[in-house]
Tab-separated table of C-alpha atoms in Angstrom:
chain	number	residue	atom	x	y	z
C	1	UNK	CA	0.000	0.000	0.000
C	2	UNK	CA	1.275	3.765	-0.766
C	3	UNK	CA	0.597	4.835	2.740
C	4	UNK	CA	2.312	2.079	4.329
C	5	UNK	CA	5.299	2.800	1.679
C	6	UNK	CA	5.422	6.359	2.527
C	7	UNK	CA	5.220	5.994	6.366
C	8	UNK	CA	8.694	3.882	6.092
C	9	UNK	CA	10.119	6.421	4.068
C	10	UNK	CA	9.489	9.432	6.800
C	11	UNK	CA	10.639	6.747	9.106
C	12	UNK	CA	13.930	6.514	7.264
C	13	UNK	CA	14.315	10.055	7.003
C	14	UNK	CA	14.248	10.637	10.349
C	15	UNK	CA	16.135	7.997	11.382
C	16	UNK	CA	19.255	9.700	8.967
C	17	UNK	CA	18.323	13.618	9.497
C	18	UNK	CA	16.304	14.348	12.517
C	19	UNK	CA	14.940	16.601	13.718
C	20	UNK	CA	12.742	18.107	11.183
C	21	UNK	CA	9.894	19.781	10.505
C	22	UNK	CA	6.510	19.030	8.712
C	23	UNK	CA	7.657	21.241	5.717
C	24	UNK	CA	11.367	19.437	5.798
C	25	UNK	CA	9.335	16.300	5.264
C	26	UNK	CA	7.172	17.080	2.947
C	27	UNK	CA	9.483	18.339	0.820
C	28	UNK	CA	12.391	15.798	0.694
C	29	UNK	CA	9.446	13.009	-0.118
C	30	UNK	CA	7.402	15.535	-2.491
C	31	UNK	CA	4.418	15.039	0.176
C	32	UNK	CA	1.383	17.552	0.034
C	33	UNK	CA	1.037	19.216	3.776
C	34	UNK	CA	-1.932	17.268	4.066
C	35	UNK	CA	-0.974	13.620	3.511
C	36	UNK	CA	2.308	14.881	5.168
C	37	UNK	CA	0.265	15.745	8.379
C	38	UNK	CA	-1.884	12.583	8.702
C	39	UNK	CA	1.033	10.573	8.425
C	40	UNK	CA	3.120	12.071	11.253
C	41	UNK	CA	-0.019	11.876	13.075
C	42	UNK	CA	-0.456	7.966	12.938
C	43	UNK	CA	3.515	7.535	13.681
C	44	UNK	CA	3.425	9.710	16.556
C	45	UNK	CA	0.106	7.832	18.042
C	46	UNK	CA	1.695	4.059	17.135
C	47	UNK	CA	4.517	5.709	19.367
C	48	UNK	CA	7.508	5.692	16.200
C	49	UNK	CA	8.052	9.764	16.001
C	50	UNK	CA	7.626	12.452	18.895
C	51	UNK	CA	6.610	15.830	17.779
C	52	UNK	CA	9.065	18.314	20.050
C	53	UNK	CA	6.762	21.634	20.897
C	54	UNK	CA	9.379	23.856	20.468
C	55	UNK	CA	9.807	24.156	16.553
C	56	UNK	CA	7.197	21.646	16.306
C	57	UNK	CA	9.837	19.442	14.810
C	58	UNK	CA	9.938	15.468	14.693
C	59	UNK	CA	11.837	13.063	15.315
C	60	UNK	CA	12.271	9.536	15.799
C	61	UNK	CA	10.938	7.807	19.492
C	62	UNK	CA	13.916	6.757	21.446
C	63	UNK	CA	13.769	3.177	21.096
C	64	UNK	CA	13.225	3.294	16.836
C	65	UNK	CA	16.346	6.157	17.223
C	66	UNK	CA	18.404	3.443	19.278
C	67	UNK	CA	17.202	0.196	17.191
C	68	UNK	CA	19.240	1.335	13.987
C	69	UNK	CA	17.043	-0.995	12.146
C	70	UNK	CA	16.540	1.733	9.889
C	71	UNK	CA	19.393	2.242	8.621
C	72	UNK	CA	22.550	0.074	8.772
C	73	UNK	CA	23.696	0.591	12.017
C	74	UNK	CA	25.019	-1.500	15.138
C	75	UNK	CA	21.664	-3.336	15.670
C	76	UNK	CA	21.369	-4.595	12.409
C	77	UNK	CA	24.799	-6.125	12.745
C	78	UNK	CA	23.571	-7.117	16.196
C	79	UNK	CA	20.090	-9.274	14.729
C	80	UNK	CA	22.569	-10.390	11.843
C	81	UNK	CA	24.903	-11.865	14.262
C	82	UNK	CA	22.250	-13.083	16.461
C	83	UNK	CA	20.580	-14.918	13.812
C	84	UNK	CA	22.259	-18.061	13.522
C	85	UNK	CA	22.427	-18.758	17.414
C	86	UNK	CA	19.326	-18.243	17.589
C	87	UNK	CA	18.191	-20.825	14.664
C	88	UNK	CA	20.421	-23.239	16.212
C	89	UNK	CA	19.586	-22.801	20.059
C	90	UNK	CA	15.921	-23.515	18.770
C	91	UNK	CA	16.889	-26.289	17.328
C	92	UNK	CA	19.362	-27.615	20.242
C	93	UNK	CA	16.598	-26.944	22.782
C	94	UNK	CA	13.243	-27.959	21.216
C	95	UNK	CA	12.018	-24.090	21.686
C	96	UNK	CA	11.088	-21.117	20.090
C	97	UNK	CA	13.618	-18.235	20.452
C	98	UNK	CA	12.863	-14.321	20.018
C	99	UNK	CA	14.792	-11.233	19.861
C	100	UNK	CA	12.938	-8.000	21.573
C	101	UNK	CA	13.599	-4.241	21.847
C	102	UNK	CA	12.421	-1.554	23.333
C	103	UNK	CA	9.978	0.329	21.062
C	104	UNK	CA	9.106	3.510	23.016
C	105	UNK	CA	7.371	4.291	26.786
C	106	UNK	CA	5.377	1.329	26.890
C	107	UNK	CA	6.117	-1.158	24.100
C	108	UNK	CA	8.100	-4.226	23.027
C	109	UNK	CA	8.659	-4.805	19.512
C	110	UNK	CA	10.266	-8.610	18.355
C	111	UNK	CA	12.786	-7.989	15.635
C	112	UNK	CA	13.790	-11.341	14.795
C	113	UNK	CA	12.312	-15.007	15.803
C	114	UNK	CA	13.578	-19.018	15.515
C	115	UNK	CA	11.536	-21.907	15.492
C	116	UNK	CA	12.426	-25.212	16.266
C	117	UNK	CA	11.699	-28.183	13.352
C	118	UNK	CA	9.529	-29.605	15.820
C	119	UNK	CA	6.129	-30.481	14.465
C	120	UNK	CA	4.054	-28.879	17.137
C	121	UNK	CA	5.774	-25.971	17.923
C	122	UNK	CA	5.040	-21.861	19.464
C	123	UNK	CA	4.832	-19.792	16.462
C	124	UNK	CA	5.832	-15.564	16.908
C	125	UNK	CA	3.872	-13.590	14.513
C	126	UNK	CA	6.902	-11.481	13.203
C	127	UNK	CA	7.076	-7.684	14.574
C	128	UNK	CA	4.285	-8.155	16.877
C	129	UNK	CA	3.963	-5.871	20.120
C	130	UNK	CA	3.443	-6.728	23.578
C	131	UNK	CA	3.310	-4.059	26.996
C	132	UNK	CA	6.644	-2.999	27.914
C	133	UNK	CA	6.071	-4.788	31.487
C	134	UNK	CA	4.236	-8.337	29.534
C	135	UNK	CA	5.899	-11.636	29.576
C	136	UNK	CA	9.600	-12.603	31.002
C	137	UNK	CA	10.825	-9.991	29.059
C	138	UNK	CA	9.474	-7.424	30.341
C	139	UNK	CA	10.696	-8.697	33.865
C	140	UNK	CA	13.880	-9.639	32.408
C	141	UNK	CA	14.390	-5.733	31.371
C	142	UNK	CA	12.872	-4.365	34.595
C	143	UNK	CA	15.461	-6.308	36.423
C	144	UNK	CA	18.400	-5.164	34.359
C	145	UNK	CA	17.043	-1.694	34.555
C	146	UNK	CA	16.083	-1.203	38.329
C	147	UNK	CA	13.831	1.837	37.677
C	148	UNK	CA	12.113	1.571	40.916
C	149	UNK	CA	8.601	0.210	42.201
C	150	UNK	CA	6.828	3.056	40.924
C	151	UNK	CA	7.401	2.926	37.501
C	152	UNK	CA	7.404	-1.172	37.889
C	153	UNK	CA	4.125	-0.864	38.786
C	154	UNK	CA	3.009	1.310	36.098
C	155	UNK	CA	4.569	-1.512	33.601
C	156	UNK	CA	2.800	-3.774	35.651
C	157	UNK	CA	-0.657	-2.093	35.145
C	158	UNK	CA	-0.746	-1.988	31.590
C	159	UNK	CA	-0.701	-5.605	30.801
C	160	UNK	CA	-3.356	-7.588	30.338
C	161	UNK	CA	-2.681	-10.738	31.823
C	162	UNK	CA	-4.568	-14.506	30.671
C	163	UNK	CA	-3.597	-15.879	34.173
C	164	UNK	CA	-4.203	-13.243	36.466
C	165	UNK	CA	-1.499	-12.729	39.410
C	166	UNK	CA	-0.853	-10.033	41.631
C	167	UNK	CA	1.447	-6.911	41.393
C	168	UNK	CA	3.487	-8.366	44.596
C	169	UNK	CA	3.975	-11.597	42.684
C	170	UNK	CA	5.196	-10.103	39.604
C	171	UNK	CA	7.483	-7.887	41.896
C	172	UNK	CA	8.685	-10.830	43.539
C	173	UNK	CA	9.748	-12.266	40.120
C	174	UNK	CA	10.996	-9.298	39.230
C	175	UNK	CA	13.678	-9.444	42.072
C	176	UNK	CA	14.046	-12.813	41.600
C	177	UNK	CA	15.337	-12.403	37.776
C	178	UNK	CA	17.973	-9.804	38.998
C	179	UNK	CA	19.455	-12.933	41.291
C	180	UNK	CA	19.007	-15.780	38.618
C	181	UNK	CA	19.891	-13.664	35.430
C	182	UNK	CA	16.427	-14.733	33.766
C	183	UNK	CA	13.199	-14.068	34.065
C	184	UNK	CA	10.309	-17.041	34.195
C	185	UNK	CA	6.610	-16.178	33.140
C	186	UNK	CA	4.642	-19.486	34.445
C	187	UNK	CA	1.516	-19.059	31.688
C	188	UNK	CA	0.383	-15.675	32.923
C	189	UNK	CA	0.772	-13.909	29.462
C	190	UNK	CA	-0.340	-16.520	27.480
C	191	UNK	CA	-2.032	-19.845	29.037
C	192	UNK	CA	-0.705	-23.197	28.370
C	193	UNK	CA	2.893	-21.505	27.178
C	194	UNK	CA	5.765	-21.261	29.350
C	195	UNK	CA	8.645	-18.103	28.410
C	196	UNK	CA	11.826	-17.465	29.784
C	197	UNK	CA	14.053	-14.258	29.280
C	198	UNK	CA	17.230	-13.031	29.502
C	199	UNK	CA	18.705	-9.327	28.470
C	200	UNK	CA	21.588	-8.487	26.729
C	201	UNK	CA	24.789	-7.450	28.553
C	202	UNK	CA	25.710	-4.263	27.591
C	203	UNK	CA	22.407	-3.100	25.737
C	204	UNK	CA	20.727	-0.630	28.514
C	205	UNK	CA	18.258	-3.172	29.033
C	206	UNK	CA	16.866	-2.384	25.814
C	207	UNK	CA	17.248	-5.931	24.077
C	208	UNK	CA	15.876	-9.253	25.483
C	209	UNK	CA	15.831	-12.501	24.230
C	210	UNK	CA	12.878	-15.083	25.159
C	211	UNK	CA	12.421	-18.875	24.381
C	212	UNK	CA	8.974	-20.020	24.689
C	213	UNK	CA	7.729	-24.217	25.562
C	214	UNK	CA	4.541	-25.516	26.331
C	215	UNK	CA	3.582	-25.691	29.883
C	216	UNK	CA	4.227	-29.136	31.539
C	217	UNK	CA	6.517	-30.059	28.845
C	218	UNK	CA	10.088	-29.653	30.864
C	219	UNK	CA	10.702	-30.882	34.482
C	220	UNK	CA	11.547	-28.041	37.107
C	221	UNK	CA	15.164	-28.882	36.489
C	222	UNK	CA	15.321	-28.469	32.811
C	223	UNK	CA	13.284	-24.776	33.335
C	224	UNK	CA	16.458	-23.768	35.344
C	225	UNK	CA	18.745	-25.350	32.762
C	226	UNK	CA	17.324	-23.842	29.940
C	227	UNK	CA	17.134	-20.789	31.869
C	228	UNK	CA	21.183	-20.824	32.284
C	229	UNK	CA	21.208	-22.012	28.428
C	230	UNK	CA	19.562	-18.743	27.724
C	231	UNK	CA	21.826	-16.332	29.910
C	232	UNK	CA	24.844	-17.856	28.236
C	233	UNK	CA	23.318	-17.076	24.718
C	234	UNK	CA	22.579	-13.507	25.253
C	235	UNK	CA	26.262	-13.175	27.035
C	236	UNK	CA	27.242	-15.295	23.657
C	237	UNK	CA	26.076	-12.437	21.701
C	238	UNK	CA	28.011	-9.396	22.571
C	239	UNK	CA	31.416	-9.746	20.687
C	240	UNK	CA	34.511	-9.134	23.022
């Protein structure tokens, strides 16, 4: 679709020349003000762009800025490295591996996914979004990031959870991740389906990878070995 072709095309000019205005835009693209406008608007409501007030400029939202997926920058080389462990730690392990970032305030984006050859397996619809406080990711990154109870709550809030729990569970977890280097979700963002998490050294707590097995499938023993498994693939992925 045109629109969908033109919204990448702001995106990519921002991502190279940010800030810039509506009449910037319009013109490097040969956009009409109007078409122009309605754009912005939908990126800055998906949470992509942030219109500054002063000079009414845009530009990218922090976590597109920092993904460089854009353009070819240092997380591109990042997924491209990542890409083959991850195939082949599906594989290894029977699981279903994904690669997340922080999209803006309140959102995970995946950027890259491995399935197992298993017959029955967890499928990740590619790109999808999730709350920034859902799943073992998002206690995975609230670990690595410590930004206090407060804001942990406010994560907290916004999910929607299958299996509902309590915020001094999740808390619990929370702290528990920052001790184990992983974070478990037990079926509480999706029933039946059993994630675990692990952030990348180095990354601000902005990247996470999960694998994903059906509940009741691994003994309490394996959990915590795949668990490990997982920690040393993320530390496996920062080059020295």
């Amino acid at each position: 679709m045109r629109s969908v072709s033109q919204a990448f095309a702001v995106l990519r000019l921002l991502a190279e020349h940010a800030p810039l205005t509506l009449s910037d835009i319009g013109r490097a693209l040969g956009l009409g003000a109007s078409s122009c406008f309605n754009l912005l608007g939908t990126l800055v409501a998906e949470g992509a762009v942030v219109r500054e007030a002063p000079g009414k400029r845009y530009r990218l939202a922090d976590g597109w800025a920092r993904s460089g997926l854009l353009r070819d920058g240092h997380a591109r080389r990042m997924i491209d490295r990542l890409r083959p462990l991850m195939t082949r730690f599906a594989q290894e392990h029977g699981v279903t591996v994904g690669l997340w970032q922080i999209a803006s305030r309140d959102r995970l984006q995946l950027v890259a996914h491995a399935e197992s050859n298993a017959v029955l397996r967890i499928h990740l619809a590619r790109g999808q979004r999730q709350p920034l406080g859902g799943g073992a990711v998002g206690r995975a990154i609230a670990a690595a990031q410590a930004p206090g109870e407060e804001e942990i709550a406010r994560r907290f809030a916004a999910v929607r959870w299958e299996k509902p729990m309590s915020f001094a569970d999740y808390a619990g977890q929370v702290r528990r991740a920052e001790r184990m280097g992983y974070a478990l979700d037990e079926g509480h963002t999706h029933i039946g389906i059993w994630t675990l998490a692990a952030v990348l050294p180095g990354s601000g707590g902005d990247h996470g990878l999960s694998t994903s097995f059906f509940a009741g499938s691994r003994s309490g023993a394996e959990v915590a070995a795949l668990g490990r498994a997982l920690v040393e693939l993320a530390s496996g992925a920062v080059p020295t």
